[in-house]
CSV table of C-alpha atoms and ligand atoms in Angstrom, one decimal:
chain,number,residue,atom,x,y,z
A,1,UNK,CA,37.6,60.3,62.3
A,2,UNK,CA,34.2,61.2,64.2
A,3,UNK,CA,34.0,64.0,66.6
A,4,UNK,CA,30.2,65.3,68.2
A,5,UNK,CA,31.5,69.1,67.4
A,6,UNK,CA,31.0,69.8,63.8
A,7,UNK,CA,34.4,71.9,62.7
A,8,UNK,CA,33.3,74.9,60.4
A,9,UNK,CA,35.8,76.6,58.2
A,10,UNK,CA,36.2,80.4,57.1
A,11,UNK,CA,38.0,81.2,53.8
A,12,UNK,CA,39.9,84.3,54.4
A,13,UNK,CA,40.9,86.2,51.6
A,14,UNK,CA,45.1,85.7,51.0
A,15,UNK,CA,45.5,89.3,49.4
A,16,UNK,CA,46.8,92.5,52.1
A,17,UNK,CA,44.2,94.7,50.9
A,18,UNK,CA,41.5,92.3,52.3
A,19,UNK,CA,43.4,92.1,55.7
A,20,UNK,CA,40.7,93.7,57.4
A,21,UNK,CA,38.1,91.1,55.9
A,22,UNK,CA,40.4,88.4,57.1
A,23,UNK,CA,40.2,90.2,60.6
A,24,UNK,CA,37.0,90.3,60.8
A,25,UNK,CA,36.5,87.0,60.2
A,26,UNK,CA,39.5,85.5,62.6
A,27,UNK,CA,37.6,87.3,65.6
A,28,UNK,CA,35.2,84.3,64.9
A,29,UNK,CA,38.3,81.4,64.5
A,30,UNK,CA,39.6,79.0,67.1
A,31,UNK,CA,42.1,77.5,65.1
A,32,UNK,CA,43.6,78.9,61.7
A,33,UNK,CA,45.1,76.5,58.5
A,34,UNK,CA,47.8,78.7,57.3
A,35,UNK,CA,48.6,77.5,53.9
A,36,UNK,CA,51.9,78.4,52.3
A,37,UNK,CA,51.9,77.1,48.0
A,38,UNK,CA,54.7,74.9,47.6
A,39,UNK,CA,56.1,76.4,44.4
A,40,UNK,CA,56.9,79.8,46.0
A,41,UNK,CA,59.6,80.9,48.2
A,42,UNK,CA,58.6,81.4,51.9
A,43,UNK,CA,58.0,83.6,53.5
A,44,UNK,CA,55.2,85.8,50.6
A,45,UNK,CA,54.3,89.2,52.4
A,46,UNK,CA,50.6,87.8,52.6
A,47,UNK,CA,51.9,84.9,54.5
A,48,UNK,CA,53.8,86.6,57.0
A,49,UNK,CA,50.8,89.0,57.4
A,50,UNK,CA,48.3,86.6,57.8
A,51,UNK,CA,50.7,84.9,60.5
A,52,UNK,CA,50.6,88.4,62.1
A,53,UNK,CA,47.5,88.2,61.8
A,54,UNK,CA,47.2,85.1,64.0
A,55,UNK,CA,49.7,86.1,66.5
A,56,UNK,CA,47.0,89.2,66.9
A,57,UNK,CA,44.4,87.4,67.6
A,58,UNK,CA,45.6,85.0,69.9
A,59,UNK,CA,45.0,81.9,67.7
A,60,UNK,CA,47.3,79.4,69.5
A,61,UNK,CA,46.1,76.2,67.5
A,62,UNK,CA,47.5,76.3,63.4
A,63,UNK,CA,48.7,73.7,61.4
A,64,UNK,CA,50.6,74.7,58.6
A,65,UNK,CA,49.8,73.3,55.5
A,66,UNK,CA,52.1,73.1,52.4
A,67,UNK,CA,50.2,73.4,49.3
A,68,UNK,CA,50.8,72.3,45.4
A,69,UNK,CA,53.4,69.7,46.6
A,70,UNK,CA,52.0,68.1,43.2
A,71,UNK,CA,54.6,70.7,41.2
A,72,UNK,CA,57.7,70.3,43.2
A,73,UNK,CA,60.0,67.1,43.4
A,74,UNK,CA,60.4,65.5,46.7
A,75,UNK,CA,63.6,67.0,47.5
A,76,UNK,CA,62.7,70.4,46.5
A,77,UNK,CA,59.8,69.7,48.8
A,78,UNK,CA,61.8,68.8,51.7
A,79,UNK,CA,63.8,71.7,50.7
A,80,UNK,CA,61.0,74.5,51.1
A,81,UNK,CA,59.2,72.5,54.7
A,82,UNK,CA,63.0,73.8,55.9
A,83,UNK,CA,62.3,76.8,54.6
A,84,UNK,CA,58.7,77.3,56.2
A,85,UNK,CA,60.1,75.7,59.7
A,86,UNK,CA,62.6,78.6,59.9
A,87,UNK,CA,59.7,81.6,58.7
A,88,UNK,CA,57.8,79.8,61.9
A,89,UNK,CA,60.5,79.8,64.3
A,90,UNK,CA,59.8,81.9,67.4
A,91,UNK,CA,56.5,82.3,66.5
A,92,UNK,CA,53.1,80.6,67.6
A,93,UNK,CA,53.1,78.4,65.0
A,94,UNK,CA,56.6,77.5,66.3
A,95,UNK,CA,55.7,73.8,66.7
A,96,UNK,CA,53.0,73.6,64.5
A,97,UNK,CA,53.1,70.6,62.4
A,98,UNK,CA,53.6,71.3,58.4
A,99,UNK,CA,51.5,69.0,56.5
A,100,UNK,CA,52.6,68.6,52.4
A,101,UNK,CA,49.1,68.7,50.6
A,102,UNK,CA,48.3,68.6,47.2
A,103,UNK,CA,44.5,70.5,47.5
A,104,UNK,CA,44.2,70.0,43.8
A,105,UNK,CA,44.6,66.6,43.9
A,106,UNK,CA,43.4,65.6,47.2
A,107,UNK,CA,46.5,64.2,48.7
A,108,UNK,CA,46.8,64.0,52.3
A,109,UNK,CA,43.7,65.7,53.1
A,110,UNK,CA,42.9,62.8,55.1
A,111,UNK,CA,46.2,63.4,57.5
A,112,UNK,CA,45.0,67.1,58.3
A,113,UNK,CA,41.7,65.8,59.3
A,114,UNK,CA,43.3,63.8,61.9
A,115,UNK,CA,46.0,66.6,62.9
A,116,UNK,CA,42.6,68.7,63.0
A,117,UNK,CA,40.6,66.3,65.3
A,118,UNK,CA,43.8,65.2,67.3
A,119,UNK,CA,45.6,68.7,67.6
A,120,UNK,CA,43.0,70.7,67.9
A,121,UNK,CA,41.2,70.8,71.3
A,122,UNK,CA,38.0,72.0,71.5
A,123,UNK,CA,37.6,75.1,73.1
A,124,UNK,CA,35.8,75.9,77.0
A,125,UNK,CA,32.7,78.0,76.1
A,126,UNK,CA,30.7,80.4,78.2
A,127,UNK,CA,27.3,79.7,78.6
A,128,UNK,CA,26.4,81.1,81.6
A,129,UNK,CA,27.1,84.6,80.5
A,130,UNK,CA,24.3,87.2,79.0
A,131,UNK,CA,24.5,86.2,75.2
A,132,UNK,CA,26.9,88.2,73.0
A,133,UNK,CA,26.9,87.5,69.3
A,134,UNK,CA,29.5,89.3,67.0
A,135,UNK,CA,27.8,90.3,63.1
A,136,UNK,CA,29.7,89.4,60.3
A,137,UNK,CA,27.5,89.2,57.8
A,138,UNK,CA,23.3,90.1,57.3
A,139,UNK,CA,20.7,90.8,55.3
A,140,UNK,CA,17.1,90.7,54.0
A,141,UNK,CA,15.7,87.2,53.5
A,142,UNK,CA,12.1,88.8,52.2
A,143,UNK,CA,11.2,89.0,48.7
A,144,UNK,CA,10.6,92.0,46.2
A,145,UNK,CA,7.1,92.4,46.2
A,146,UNK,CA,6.3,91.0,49.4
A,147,UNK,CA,3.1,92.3,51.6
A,148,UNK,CA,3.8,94.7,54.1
A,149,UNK,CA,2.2,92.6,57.2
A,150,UNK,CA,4.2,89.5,55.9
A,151,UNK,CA,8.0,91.4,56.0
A,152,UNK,CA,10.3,90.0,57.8
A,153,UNK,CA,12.9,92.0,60.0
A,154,UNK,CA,16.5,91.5,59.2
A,155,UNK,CA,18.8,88.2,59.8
A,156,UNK,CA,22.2,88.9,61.4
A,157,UNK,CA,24.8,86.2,60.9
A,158,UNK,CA,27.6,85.4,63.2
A,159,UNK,CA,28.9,83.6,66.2
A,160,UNK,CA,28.5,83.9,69.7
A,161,UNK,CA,31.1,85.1,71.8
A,162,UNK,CA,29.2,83.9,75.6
A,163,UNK,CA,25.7,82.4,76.5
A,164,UNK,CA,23.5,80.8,74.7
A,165,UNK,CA,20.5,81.7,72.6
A,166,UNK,CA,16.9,80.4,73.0
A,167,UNK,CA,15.1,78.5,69.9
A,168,UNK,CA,12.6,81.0,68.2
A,169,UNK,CA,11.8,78.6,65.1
A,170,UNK,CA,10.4,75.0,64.9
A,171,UNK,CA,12.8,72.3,63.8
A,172,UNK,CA,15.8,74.2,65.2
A,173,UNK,CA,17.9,73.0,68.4
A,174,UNK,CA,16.5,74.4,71.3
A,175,UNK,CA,19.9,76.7,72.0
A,176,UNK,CA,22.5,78.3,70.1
A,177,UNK,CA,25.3,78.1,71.9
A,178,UNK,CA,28.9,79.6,71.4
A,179,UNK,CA,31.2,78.3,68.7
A,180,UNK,CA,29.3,77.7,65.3
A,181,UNK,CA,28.3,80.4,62.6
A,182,UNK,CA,24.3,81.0,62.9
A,183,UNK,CA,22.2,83.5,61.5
A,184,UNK,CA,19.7,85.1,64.5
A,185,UNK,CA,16.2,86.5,63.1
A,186,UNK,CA,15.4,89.8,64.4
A,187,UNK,CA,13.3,92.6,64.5
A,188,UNK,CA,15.1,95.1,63.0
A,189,UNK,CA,14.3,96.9,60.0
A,190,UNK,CA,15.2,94.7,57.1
A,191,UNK,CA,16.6,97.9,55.1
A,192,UNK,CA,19.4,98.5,57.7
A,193,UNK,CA,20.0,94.4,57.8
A,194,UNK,CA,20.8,94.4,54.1
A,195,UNK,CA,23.7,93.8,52.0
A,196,UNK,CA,25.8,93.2,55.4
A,197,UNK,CA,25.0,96.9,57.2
A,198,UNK,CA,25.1,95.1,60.5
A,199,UNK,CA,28.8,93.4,60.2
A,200,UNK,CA,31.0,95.0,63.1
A,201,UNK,CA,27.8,95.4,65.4
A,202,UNK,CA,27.5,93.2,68.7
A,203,UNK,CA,24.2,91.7,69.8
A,204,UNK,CA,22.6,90.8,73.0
A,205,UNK,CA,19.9,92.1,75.4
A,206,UNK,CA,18.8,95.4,75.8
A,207,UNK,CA,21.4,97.0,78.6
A,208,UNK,CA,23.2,93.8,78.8
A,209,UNK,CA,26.3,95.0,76.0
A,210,UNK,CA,30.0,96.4,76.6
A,211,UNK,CA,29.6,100.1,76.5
A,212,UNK,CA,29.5,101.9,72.9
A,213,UNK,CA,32.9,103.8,72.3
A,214,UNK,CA,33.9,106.6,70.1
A,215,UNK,CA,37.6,106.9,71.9
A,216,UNK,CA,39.3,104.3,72.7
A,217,UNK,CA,42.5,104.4,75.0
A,218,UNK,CA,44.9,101.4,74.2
A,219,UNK,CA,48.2,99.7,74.9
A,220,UNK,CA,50.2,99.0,71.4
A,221,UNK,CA,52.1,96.4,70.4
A,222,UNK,CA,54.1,96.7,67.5
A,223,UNK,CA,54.6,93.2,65.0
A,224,UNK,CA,57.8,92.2,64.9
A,225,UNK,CA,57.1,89.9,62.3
A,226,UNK,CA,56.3,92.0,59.5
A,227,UNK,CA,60.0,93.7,60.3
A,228,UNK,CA,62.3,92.9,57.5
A,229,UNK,CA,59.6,91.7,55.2
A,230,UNK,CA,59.4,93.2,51.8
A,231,UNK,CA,55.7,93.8,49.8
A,232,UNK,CA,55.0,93.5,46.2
A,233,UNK,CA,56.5,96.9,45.6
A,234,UNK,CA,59.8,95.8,47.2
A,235,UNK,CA,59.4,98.5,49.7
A,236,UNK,CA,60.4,97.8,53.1
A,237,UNK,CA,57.8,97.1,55.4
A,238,UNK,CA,58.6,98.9,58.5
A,239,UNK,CA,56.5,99.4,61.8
A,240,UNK,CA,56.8,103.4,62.8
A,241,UNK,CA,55.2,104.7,66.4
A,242,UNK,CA,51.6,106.3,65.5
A,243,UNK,CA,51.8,109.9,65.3
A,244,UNK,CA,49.3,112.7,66.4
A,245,UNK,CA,46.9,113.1,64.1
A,246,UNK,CA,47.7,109.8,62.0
A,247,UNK,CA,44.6,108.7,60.2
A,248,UNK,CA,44.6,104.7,61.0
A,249,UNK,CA,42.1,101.8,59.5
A,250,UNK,CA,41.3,99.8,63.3
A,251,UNK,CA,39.3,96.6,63.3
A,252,UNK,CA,37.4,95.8,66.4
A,253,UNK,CA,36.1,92.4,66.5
A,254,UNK,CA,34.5,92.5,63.7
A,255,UNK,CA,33.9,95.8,63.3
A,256,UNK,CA,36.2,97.9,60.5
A,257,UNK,CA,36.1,101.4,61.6
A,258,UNK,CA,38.2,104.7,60.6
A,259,UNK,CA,40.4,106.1,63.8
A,260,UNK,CA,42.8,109.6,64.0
A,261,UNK,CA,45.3,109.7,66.9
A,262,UNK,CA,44.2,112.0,69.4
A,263,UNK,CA,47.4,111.9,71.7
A,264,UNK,CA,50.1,108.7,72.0
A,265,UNK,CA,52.5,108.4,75.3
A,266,UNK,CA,55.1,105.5,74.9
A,267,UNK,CA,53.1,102.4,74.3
A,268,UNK,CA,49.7,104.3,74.7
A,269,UNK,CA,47.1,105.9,72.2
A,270,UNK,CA,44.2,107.4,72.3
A,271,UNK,CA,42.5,107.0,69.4
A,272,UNK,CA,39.0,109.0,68.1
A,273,UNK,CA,37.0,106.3,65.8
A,274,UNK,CA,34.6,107.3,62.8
A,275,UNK,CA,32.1,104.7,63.8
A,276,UNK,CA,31.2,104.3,67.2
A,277,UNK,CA,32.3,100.6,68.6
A,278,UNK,CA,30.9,98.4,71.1
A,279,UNK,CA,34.0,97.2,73.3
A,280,UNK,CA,34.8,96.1,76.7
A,281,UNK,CA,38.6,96.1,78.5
A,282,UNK,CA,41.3,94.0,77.1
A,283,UNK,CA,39.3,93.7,73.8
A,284,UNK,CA,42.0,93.0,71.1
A,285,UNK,CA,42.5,96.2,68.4
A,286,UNK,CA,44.5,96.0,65.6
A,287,UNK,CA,45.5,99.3,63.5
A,288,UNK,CA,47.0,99.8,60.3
A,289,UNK,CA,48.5,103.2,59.0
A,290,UNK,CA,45.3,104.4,56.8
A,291,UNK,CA,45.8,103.5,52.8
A,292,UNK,CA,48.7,100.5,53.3
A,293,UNK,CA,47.8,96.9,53.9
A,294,UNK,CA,50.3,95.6,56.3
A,295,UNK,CA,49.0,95.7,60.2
A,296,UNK,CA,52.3,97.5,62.1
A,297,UNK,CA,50.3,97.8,65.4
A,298,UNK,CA,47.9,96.0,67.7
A,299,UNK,CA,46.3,97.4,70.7
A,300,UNK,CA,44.9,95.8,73.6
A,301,UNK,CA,41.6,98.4,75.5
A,302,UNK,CA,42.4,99.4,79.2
A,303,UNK,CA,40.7,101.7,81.9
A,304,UNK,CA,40.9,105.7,81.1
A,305,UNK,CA,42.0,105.6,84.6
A,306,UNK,CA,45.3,104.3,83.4
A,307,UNK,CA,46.1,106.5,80.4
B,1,LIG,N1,48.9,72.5,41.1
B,1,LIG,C1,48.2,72.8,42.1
B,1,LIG,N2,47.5,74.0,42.1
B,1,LIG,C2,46.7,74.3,43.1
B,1,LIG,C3,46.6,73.6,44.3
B,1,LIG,N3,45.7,74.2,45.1
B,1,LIG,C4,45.3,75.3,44.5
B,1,LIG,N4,45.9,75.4,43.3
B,1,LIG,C5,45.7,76.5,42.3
B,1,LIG,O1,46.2,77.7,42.9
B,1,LIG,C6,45.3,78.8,42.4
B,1,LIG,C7,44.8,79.6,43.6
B,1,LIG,O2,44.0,78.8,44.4
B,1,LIG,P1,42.9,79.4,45.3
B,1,LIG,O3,42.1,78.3,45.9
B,1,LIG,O4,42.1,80.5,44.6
B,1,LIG,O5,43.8,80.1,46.4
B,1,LIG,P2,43.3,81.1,47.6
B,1,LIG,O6,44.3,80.9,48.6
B,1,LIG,O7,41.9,80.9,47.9
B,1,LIG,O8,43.6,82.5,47.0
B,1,LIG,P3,43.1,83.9,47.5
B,1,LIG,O9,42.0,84.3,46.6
B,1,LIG,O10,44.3,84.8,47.3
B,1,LIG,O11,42.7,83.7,48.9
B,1,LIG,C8,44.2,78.2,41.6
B,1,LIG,O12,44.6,78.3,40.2
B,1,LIG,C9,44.2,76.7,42.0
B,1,LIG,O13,43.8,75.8,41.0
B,1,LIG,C10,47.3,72.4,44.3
B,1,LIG,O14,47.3,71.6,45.3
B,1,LIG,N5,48.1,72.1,43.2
């Protein structure tokens, strides 16, 4: 299979305690491989969070894949896709198609190609909009030692969101456009660029961003798929209202900030952040209750007009 739009894949971490990792990096995805191992009941607790995690971020395109079909017999195997088809059920991935893999061994890698090419479309971008990239990742591309009218200002990696970005360096294309991962050369200070300082900032023209928040008011949503699932500890994972004061993890794009609750009505919050975020309306929030890994609660931005 040939297609002009290279497809570039992001390996999230599968553990809860990287979940804000993995959102960080799905604010960047337009289609998600959720991949269930054969040999182990389904739903695991990171599955059904990382599905939560999908339904949060509005990935509509998955194809489920069915790993390690090399250590099951074929009935056992037909056994468990039942399984997997009933975790999905009245979800987005609802009528995903569930392809048994073997990754070790390379089987059927071939047919997800083509459900990758054939199911997923490629996505409308906005390139007429000012340029927005989000950071997830940057650093210092100079070398110790090197001479202070040589230095080099930091490189921020990430995609962009809207517009396109002009060539800068010979033997690049002429634009950047939305949709790939690309590092951008800048002038900032290499020592704030470093060891990924800049993942969760936004970048575009001077005066051309979303405003810079500290409080955010949002609409929540709670998960109703992590009801009834059960963690490692065999706890019940259960999705409470936020409380006054509550001490939350939030991840904005891809920015992975500390919140507190300043004041909740019904479905509303208004949350104070620890690190200032750059956000817009109807920007996509999800919070987690500070020190667990499951994500009880996503929040969509709206006017303060509303709250
Ligand atoms: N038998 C068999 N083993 C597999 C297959 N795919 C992966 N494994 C094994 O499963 C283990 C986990 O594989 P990883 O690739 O680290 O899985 P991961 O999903 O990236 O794990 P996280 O680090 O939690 O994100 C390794 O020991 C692999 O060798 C497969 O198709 N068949």
């Amino acid at each position: 299979m040939w297609t002009s739009d290279p497809t570039r894949f992001v390996d999230c971490p599968g553990h809860d305690i990287l979940m804000a990792t993995m959102l960080n990096g799905a604010a960047v995805m337009d289609a998600a491989l959720l991949t269930v191992a054969g040999n182990e009941t389904c739903p695991q607790p990171q599955t059904s969070e990382h599905l939560a995690a999908v339904e949060i971020m509005k990935l509509e395109n998955i194809i489920v894949l069915q790993n390690k079909v090399d250590l099951i017999k074929e009935s056992q195997a037909l056994e468990h896709q039942k399984s997997i088809a009933e975790f999905v059920k009245g979800t987005v991935a609802e009528s995903s198609p569930i392809v048994p893999i073997s990754a070790q061994l390379k089987y059927s890698i071939d047919a997800v190609d083509e459900y990758i090419v054939k199911r997923i479309p490629i996505p409308v971008r906005d390139f007429t909009s000012d340029p927005r990239l989000i950071v997830i990742c940057s650093f210092d591309v100079n070398k110790p030692g090197a001479e202070v009218d040589k230095l080099k200002g930091g490189v921020a990696g990430g995609s962009i969101l809207t517009g396109v970005l002009p060539k800068t360096a010979k033997d690049e294309p002429s634009f950047a456009v939305p949709g790939g991962l690309i590092g951008v050369g800048t002038r900032i200070d290499r020592t704030l660029c470093r060891a990924d300082r800049l993942v969760g900032q936004v970048l575009g023209a001077v005066g051309k961003l979303p405003k810079i928040n500290t409080e955010l008011e949002i609409n929540l949503f709670l998960l109703r798929r992590l009801l009834g699932v059960k963690t490692e500890d065999k706890k019940q994972t259960k999705d409470s209202k936020l409380t006054k004061n509550e001490l939350l993890l939030g991840n904005i794009g891809s920015m992975s900030t500390g919140g507190r609750v300043l004041d909740v009505k019904a479905d509303l919050a208004k949350i104070q952040l620890t690190s200032p975020a750059c956000t817009e309306v109807g920007e996509k929030v999800a919070l987690s209750p500070f020190g667990t890994g499951p994500i009880p609660q996503v929040g969509v931005l709206f006017d303060e007009a509303q709250y």
